[in-house]
Short mmCIF file of C-alpha atoms in Angstrom, two decimals:
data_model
loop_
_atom_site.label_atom_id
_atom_site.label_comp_id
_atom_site.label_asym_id
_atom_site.label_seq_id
_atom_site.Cartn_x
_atom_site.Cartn_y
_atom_site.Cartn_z
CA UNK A 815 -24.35 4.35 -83.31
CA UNK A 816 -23.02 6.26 -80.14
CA UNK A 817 -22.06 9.86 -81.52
CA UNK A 818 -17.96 8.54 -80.19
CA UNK A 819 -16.10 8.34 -83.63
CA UNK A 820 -14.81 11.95 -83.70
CA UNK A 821 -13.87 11.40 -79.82
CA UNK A 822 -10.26 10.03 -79.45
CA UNK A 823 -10.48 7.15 -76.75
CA UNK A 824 -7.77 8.10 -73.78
CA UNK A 825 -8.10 11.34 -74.00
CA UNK A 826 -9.19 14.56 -71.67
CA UNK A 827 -12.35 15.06 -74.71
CA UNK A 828 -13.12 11.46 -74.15
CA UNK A 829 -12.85 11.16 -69.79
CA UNK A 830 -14.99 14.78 -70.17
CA UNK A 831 -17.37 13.13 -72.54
CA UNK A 832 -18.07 9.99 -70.93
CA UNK A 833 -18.60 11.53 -67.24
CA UNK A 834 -21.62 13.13 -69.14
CA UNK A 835 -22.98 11.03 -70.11
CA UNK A 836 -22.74 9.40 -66.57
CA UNK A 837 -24.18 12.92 -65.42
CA UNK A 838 -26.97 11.79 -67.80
CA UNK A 839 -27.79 8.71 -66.37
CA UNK A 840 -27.88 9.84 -63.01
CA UNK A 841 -30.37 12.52 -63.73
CA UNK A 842 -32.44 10.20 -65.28
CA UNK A 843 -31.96 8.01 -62.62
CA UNK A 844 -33.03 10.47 -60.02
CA UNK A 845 -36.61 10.90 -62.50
CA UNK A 846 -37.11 7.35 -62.38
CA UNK A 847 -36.49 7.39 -58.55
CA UNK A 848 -39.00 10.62 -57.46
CA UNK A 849 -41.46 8.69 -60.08
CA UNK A 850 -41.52 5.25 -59.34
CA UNK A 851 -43.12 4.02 -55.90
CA UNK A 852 -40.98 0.82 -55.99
CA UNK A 853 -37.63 2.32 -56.17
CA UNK A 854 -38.87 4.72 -53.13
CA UNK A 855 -40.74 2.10 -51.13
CA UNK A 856 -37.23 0.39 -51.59
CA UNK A 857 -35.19 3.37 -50.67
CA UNK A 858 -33.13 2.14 -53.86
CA UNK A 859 -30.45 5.19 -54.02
CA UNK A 860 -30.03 7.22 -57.65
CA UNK A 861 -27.04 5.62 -58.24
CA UNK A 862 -27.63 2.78 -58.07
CA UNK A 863 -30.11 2.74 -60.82
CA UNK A 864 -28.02 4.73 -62.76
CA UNK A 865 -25.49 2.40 -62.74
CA UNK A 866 -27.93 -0.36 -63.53
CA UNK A 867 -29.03 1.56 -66.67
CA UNK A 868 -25.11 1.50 -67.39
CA UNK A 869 -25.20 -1.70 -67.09
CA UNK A 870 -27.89 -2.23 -69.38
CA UNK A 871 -26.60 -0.16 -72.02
CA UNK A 872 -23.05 -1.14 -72.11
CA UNK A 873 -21.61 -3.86 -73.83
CA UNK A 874 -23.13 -6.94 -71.39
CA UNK A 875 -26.25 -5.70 -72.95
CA UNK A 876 -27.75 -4.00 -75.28
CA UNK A 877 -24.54 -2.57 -76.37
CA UNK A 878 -25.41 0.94 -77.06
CA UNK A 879 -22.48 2.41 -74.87
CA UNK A 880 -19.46 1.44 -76.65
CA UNK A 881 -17.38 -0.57 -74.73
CA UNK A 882 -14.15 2.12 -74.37
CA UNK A 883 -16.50 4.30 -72.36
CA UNK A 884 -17.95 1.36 -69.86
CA UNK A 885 -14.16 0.33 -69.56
CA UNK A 886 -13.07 4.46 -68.49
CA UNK A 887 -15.75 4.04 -66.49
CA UNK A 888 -14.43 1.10 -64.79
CA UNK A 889 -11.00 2.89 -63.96
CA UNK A 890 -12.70 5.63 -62.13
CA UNK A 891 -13.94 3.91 -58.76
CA UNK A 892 -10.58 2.76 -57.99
CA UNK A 893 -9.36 6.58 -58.43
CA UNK A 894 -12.55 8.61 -56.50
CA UNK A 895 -12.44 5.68 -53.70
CA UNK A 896 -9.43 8.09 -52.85
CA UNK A 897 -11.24 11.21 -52.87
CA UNK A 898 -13.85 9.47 -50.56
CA UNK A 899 -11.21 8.20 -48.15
CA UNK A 900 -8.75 11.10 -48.04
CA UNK A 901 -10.71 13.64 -46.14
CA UNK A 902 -12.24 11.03 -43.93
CA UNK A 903 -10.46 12.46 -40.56
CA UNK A 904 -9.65 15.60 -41.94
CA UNK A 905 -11.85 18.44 -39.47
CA UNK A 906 -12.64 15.40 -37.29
CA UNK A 907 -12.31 15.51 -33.19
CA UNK A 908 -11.56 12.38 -31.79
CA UNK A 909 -13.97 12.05 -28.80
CA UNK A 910 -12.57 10.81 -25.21
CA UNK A 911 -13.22 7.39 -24.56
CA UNK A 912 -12.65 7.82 -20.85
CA UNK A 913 -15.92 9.93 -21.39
CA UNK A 914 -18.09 8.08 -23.95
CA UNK A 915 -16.75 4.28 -23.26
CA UNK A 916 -20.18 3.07 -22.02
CA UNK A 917 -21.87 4.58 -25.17
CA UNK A 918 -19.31 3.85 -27.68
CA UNK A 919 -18.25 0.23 -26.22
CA UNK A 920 -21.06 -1.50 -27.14
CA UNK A 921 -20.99 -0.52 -30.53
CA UNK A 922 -17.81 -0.99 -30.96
CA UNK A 923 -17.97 -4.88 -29.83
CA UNK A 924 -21.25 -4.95 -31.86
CA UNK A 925 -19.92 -3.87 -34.85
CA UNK A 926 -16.33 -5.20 -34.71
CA UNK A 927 -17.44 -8.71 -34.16
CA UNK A 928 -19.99 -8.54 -37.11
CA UNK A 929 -17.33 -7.56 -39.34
CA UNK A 930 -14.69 -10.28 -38.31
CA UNK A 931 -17.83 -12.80 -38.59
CA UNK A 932 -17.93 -11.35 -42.47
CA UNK A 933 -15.11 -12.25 -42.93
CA UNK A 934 -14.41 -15.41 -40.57
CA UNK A 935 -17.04 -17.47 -42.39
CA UNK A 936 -16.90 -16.58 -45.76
CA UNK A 937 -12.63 -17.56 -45.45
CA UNK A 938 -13.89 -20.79 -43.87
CA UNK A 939 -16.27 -21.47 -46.46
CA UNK A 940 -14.11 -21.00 -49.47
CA UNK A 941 -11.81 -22.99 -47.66
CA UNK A 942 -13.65 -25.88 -46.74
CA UNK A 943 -16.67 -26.18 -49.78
CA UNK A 944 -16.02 -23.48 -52.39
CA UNK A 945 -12.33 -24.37 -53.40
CA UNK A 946 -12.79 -28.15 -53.27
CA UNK A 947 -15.79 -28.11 -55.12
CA UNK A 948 -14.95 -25.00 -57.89
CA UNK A 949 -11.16 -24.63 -57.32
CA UNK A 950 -11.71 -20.87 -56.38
CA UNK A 951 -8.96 -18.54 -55.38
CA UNK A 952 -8.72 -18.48 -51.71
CA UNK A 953 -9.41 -14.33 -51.88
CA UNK A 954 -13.12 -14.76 -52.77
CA UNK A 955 -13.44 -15.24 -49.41
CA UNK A 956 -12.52 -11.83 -49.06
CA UNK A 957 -15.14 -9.97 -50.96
CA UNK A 958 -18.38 -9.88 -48.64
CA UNK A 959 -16.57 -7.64 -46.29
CA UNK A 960 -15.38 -5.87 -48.83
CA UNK A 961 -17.96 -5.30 -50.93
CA UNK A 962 -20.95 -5.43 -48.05
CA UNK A 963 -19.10 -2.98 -45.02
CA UNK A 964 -16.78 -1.50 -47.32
CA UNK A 965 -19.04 -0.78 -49.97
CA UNK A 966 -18.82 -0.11 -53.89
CA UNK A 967 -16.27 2.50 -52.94
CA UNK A 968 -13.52 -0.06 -50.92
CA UNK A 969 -14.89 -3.16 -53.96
CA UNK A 970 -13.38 -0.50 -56.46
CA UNK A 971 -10.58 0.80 -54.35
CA UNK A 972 -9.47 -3.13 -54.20
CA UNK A 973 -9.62 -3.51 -58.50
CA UNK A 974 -5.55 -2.63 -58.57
CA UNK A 975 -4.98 -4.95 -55.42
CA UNK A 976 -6.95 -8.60 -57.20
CA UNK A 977 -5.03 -7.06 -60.42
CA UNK A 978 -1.46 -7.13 -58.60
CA UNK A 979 -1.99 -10.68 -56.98
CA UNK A 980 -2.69 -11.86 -60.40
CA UNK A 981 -6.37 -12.42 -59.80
CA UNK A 982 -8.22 -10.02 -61.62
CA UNK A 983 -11.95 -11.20 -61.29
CA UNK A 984 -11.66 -10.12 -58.32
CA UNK A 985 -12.57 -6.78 -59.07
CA UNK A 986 -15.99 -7.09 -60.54
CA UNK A 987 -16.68 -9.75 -58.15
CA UNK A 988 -16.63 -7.65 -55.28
CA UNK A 989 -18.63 -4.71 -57.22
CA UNK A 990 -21.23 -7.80 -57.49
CA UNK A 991 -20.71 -8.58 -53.79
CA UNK A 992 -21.70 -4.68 -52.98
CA UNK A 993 -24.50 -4.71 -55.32
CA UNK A 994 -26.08 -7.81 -53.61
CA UNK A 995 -25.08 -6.30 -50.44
CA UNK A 996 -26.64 -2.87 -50.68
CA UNK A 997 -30.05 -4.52 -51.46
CA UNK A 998 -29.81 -7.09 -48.50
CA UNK A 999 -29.12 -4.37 -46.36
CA UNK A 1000 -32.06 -2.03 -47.54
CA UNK A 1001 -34.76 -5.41 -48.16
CA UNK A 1002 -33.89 -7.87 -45.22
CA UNK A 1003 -33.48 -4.06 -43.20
CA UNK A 1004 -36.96 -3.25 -43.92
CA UNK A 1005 -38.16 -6.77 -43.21
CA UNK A 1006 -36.72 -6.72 -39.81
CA UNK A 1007 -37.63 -3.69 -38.99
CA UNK A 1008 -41.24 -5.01 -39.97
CA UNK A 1009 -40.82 -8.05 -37.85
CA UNK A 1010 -39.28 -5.78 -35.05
CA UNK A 1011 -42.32 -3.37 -34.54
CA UNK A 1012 -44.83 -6.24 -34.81
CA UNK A 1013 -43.06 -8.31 -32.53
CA UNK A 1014 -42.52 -5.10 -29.68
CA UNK A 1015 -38.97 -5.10 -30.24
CA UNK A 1016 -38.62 -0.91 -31.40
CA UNK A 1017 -38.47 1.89 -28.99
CA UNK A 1018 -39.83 4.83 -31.02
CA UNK A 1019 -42.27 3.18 -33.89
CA UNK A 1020 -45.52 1.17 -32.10
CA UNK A 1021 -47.20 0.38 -35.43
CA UNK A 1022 -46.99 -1.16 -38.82
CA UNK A 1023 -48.32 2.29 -40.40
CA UNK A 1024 -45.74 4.66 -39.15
CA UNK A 1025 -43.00 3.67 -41.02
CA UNK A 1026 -43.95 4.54 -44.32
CA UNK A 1027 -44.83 8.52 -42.44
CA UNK A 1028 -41.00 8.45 -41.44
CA UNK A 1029 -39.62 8.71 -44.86
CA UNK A 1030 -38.98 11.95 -45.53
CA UNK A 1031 -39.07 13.99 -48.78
CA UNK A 1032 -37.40 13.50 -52.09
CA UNK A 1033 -37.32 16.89 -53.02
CA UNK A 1034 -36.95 19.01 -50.04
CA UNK A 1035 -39.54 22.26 -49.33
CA UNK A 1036 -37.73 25.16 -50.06
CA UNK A 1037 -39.02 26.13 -46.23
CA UNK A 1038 -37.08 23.13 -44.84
CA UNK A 1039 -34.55 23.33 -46.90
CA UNK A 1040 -30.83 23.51 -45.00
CA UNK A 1041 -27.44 24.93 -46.03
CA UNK A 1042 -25.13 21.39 -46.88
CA UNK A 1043 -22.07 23.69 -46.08
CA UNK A 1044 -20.52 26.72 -45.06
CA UNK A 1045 -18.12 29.36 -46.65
CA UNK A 1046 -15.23 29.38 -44.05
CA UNK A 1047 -13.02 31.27 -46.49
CA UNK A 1048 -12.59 34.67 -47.93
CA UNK A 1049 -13.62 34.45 -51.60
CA UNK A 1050 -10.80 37.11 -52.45
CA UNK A 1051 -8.60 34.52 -51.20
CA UNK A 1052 -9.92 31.64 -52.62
CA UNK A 1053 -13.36 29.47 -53.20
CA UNK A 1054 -14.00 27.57 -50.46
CA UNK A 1055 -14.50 24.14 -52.11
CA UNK A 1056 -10.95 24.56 -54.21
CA UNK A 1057 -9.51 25.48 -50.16
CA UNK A 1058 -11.29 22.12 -49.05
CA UNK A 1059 -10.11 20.59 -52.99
CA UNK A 1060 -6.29 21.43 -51.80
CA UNK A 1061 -6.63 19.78 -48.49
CA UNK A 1062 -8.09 16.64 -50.03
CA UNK A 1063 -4.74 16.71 -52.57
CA UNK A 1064 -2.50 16.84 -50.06
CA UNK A 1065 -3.61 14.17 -47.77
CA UNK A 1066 -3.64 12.31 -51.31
CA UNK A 1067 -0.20 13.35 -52.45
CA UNK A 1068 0.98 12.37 -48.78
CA UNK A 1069 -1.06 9.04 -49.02
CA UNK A 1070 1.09 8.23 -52.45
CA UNK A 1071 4.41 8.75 -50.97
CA UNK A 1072 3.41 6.47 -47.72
CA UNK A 1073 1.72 3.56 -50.58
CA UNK A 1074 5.20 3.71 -52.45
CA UNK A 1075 7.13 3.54 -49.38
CA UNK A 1076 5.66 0.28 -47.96
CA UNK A 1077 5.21 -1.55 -51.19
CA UNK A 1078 8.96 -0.69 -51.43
CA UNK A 1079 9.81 -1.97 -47.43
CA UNK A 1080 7.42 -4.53 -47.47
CA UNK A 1081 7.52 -5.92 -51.16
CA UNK A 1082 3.37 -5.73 -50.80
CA UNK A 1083 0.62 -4.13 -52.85
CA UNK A 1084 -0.97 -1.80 -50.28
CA UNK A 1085 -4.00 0.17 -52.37
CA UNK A 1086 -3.68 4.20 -52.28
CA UNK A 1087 -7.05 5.25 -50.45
CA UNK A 1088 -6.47 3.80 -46.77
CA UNK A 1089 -2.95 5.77 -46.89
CA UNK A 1090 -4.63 8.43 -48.32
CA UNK A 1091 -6.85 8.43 -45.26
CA UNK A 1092 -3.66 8.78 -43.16
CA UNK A 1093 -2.78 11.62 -45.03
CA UNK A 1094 -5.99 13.09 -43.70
CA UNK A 1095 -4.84 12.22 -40.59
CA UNK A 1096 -1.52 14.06 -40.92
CA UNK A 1097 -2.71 16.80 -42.61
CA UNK A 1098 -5.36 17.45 -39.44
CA UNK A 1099 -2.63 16.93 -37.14
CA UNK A 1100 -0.58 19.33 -38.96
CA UNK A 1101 -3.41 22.01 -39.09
CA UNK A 1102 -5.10 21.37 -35.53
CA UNK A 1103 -3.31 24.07 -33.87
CA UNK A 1104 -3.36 26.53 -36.30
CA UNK A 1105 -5.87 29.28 -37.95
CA UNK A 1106 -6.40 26.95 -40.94
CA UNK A 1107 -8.24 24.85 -38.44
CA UNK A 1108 -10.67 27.30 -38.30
CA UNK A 1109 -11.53 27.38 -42.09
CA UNK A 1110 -12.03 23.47 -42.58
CA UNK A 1111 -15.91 22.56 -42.66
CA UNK A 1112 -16.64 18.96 -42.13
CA UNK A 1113 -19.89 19.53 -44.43
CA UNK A 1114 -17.71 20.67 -46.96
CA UNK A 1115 -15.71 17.73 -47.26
CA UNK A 1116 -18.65 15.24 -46.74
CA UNK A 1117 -19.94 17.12 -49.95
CA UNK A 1118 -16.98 16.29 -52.05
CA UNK A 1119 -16.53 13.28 -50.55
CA UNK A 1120 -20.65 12.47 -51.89
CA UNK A 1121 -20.44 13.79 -55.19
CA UNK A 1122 -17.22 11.13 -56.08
CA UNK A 1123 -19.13 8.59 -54.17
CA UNK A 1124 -22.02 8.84 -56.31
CA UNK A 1125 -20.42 8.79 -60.14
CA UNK A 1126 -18.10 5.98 -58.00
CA UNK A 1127 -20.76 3.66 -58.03
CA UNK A 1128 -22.73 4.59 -60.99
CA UNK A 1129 -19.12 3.61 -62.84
CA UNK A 1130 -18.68 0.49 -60.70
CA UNK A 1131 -21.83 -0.99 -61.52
CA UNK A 1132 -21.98 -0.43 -65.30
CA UNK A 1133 -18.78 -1.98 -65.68
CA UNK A 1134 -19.52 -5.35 -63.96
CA UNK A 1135 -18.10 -8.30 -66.32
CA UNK A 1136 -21.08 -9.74 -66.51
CA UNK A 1137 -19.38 -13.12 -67.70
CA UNK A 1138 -17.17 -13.21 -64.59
CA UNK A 1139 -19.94 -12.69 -62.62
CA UNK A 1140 -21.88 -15.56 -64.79
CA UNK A 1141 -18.86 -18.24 -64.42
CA UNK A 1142 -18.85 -17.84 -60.94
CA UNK A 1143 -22.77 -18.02 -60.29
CA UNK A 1144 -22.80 -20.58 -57.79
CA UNK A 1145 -19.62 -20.18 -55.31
CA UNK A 1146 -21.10 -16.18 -55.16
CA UNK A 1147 -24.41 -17.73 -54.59
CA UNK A 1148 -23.02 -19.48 -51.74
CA UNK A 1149 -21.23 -17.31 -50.12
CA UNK A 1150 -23.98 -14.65 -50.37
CA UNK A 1151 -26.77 -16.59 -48.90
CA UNK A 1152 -24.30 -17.92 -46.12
CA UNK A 1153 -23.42 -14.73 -45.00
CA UNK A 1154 -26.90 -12.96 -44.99
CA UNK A 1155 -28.67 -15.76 -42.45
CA UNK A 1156 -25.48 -15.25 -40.63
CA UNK A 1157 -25.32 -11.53 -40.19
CA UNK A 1158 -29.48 -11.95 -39.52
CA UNK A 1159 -29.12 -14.45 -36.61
CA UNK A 1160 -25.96 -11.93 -35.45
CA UNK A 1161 -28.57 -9.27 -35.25
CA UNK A 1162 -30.81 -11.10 -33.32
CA UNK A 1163 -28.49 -12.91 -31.32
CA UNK A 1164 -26.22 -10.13 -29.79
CA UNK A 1165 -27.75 -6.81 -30.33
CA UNK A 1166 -30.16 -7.68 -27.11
CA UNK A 1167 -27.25 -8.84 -25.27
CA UNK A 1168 -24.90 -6.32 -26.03
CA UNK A 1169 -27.39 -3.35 -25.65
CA UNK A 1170 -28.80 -2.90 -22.58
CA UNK A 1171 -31.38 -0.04 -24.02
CA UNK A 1172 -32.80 0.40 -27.32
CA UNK A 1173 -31.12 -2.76 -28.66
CA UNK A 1174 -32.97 -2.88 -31.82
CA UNK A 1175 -31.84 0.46 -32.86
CA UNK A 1176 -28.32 0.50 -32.39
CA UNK A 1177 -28.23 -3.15 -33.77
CA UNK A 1178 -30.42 -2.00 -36.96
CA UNK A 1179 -28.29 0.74 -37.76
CA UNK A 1180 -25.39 -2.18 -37.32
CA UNK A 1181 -26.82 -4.07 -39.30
CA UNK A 1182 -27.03 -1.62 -42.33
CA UNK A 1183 -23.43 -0.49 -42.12
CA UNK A 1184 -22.61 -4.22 -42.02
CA UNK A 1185 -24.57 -5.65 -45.19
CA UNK A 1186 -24.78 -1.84 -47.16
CA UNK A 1187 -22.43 0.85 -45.87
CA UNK A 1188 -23.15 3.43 -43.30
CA UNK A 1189 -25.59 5.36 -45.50
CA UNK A 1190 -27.68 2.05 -45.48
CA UNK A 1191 -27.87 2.15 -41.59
CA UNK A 1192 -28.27 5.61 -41.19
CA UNK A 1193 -31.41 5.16 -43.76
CA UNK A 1194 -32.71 2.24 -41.35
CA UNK A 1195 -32.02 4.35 -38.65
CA UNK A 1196 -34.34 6.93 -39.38
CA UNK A 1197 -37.10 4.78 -40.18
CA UNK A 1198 -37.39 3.39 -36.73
CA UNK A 1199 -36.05 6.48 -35.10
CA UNK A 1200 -37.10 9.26 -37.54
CA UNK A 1201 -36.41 12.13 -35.05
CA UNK A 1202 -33.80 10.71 -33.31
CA UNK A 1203 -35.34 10.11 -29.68
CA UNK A 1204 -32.94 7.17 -29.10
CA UNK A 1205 -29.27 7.54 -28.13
CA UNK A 1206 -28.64 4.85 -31.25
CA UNK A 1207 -27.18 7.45 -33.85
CA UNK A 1208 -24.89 9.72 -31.74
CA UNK A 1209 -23.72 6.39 -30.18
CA UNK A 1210 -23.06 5.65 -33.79
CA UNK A 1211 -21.32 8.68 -35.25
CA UNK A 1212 -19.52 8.56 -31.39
CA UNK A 1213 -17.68 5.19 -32.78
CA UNK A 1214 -16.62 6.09 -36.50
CA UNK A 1215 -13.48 7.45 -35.50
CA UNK A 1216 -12.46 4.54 -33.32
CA UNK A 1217 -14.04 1.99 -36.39
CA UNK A 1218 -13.70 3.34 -40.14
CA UNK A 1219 -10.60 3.43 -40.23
CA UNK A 1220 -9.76 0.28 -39.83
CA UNK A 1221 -12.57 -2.25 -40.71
CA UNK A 1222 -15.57 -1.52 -43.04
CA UNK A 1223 -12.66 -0.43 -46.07
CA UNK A 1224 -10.30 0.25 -43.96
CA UNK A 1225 -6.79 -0.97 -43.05
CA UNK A 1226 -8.07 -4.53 -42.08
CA UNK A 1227 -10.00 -4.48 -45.79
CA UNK A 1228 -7.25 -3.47 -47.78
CA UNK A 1229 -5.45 -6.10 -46.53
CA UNK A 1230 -7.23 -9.51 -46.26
CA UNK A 1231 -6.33 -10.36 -50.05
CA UNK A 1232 -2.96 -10.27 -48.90
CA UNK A 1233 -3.23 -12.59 -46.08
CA UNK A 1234 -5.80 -14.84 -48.31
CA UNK A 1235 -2.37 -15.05 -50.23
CA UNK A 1236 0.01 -15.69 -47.48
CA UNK A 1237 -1.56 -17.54 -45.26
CA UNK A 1238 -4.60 -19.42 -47.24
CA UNK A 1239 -8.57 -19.22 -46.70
CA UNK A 1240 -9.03 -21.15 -43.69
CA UNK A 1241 -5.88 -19.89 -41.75
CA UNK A 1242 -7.18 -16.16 -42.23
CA UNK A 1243 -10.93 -17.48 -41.58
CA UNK A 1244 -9.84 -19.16 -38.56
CA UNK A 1245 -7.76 -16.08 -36.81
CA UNK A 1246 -10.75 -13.70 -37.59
CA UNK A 1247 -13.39 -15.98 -35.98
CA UNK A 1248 -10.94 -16.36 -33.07
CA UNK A 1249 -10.40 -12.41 -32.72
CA UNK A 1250 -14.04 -12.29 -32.88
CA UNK A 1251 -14.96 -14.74 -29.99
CA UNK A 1252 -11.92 -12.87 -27.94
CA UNK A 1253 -14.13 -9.44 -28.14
CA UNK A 1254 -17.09 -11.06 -26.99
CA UNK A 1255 -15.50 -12.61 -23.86
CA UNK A 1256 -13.99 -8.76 -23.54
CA UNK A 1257 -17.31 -7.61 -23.93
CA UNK A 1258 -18.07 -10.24 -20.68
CA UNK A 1259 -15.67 -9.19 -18.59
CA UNK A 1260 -16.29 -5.35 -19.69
CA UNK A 1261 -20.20 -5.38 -18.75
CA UNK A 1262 -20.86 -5.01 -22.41
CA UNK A 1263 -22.86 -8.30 -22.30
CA UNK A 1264 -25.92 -9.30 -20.35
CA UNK A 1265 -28.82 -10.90 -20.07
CA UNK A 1266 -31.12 -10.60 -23.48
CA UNK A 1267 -34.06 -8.23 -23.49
CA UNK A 1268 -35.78 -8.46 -26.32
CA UNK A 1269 -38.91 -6.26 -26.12
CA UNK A 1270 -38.83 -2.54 -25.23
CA UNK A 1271 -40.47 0.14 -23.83
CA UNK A 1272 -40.86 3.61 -24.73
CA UNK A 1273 -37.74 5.67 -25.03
CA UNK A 1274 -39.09 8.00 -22.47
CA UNK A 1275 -40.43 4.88 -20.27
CA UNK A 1276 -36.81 3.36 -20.61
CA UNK A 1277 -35.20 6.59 -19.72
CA UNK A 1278 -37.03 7.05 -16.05
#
């Protein structure tokens, strides 16, 4: 028996006592991952397992974690999906588009459209197969985007939302969705890129063999070891995480008070964490001209921001209903498999057309952010572009600012339930197919779109 009698369920001893024991699976997890090949051949993140061995243990299983603590755990993502969120244009300089339009553009139509195709089809889908078949809610059409481009973070963040429309399997649905997401993005990603150096499609990588020499360490040299962030603080004033801590509260606190004031206005259920992100946005507006400016590190943050990230999705996945999940085997099926040959042809189809140079790695690193989050394409990235020769990742990180907040668990994700509600499956497919094929005829008339080139020369070679 779990050593939990003596620990009163709701209270500060139990939360402190079950994110041990998630502490404990995750450093277990991160053994198994430095150990076994399979997990590192599959750049399968620590996480990820953890939450697996969650999972495993809880009460879907074996049943050695008591169900109280699986059930905390499930309340958690919804509550550090905030934490993630909040800081997210906190520190952040918005670049000028007059200045980086021709680097930025194509990305932008690349990855816009891809995201409005996630959710186009699988609306259209639900609408036309799924619900006359299985007599499925029309908002499981909404849980590839969320779950693949938002992530395990946004599929948490959006438990409360399925909860408030009175359709609460929802919520581990779209954990499931980001599960099978993550490993489409990181397989398929490495089978493409496969495909793509055989074929003469890569700019940097000639050659089977040098992709496995682009992964890089799992435990760091202490030579090449870097600092993840900076004290920008006094620590007579204060600790500089607790400084970075308060900011995060406050864009939280603000956040809260702009979530009560729509759902009051509106008379909708409007999740905290994409307000909370405005409340970044206020509190860097706020702070932008002042000294405090000077003592916000971006690294900082994007610490903080990792470490509730990581217990986020070890508690999401361990607290999958697995008989939701079960009961709905073949719809998710459907809508999984649909979507993957989708986004795969997408890749293929408009990353040459759209980039002019280096199309496979800007589309790659697309293509990870689409199926697995941005750490997926940022992991595909590097193996194709390991020292970052092509213009692909600052054309990338050039974007986020003028992207995240809006689709990929943004403002667009936290919505789409709602307008599954309003305005049914195949309405809501229907307008974001349309908005899609509108950005590729802007992308036309733009000189975003051109004539495919599908194999590529050296980065140098392509440069002259």
């Amino acid at each position: 028996m779990f050593p939990t009698e003596k620990i009163a369920s709701g209270t500060l001893n139990a939360l402190l006592f079950y994110c041990s024991v998630m502490g404990i699976l995750l450093y277990i997890a991160t053994l198994l991952r430095i150990k076994i090949k399979l997990f590192k051949n599959l750049f399968i993140p620590a996480s990820l397992i953890a939450g697996t061995l969650g999972l495993i243990l809880g009460q879907y299983g074996i049943g050695v974690l008591p169900p109280e603590m699986t059930q905390s755990w499930g309340a958690m993502p919804g509550r550090l999906i905030t934490i993630v969120f909040a800081p997210m244009l906190i520190g952040l300089t918005i670049p000028n588009p007059k200045k980086v339009g021709n680097l930025i553009g194509p990305q932008l139509i690349f990855g816009y459209v891809g995201d409005f195709i996630q959710i186009g089809i699988p609306f259209i889908i639900t609408a036309l197969i799924l619900k006359p078949l299985w007599n499925v809610n029309d908002m499981i059409g909404s849980i590839v985007e969320i779950g693949w481009c938002g992530g395990h973070g946004t599929a948490g963040g959006m438990i409360d939302v399925f909860k408030q429309l009175n359709w609460e399997d929802g919520g581990p649905l779209g954990l499931t969705s980001a599960t099978v997401g993550l490993f489409i993005g990181i397989i398929v990603g490495m089978i493409i890129i496969n495909y793509g150096v055989r074929k003469g499609y890569t700019s940097v990588l000639k050659s089977e063999d040098s992709i496995n020499s682009s992964v890089s360490y799992d435990i760091i040299p202490q030579s090449e070891q870097q600092a993840a962030a900076v004290t920008t603080i006094n620590k007579d004033v204060v600790e500089s995480f607790a400084f970075h801590g308060s900011l995060i509260s406050i864009a939280i606190f603000i956040g809260w008070i702009l979530q009560k004031q729509i759902a009051s206005a509106l008379n909708i259920g409007m999740p905290l964490f994409p307000m909370a992100m405005i409340g970044g946005l206020i509190v860097q507006l706020a702070i932008a001209k002042t000294k405090i400016a000077d003592a916000v590190d971006v690294r900082t943050l994007q610490r903080i921001q990792g470490l509730a990230l990581e217990f986020l999705i070890i508690g999401a996945i361990a607290s999958i209903k697995v008989p939701v999940v079960v009961a709905y085997a073949v719809p998710l099926l459907i809508l999984m498999i649909s979507t993957a040959i989708i986004t795969v042809l997408y890749f293929f189809w408009a990353g040459p057309r759209i980039f002019k140079n280096e199309w496979f790695e800007h589309s790659i690193v697309n293509f990870g952010a689409l199926t697995g989050v941005t750490a997926v394409g940022l992991m595909l990235l590097r193996t194709v572009d390991p020292e970052m020769k092509t213009e692909a990742s600052r054309a990338f990180a050039l974007r986020a600012p003028f992207f995240s907040p809006f689709a990929g668990g943004g403002l667009i994700t936290s919505i789409l339930p709602v307008l599954a509600v309003k305005y049914g499956a195949l309405k809501t497919g229907i307008m974001f197919l349309g908005i899609a094929v509108v950005l590729l005829i802007a992308a036309r008339v733009m000189g975003f779109w051109g004539k495919p080139n599908l194999e590529q020369s050296s980065v140098a070679h392509s440069r002259k």
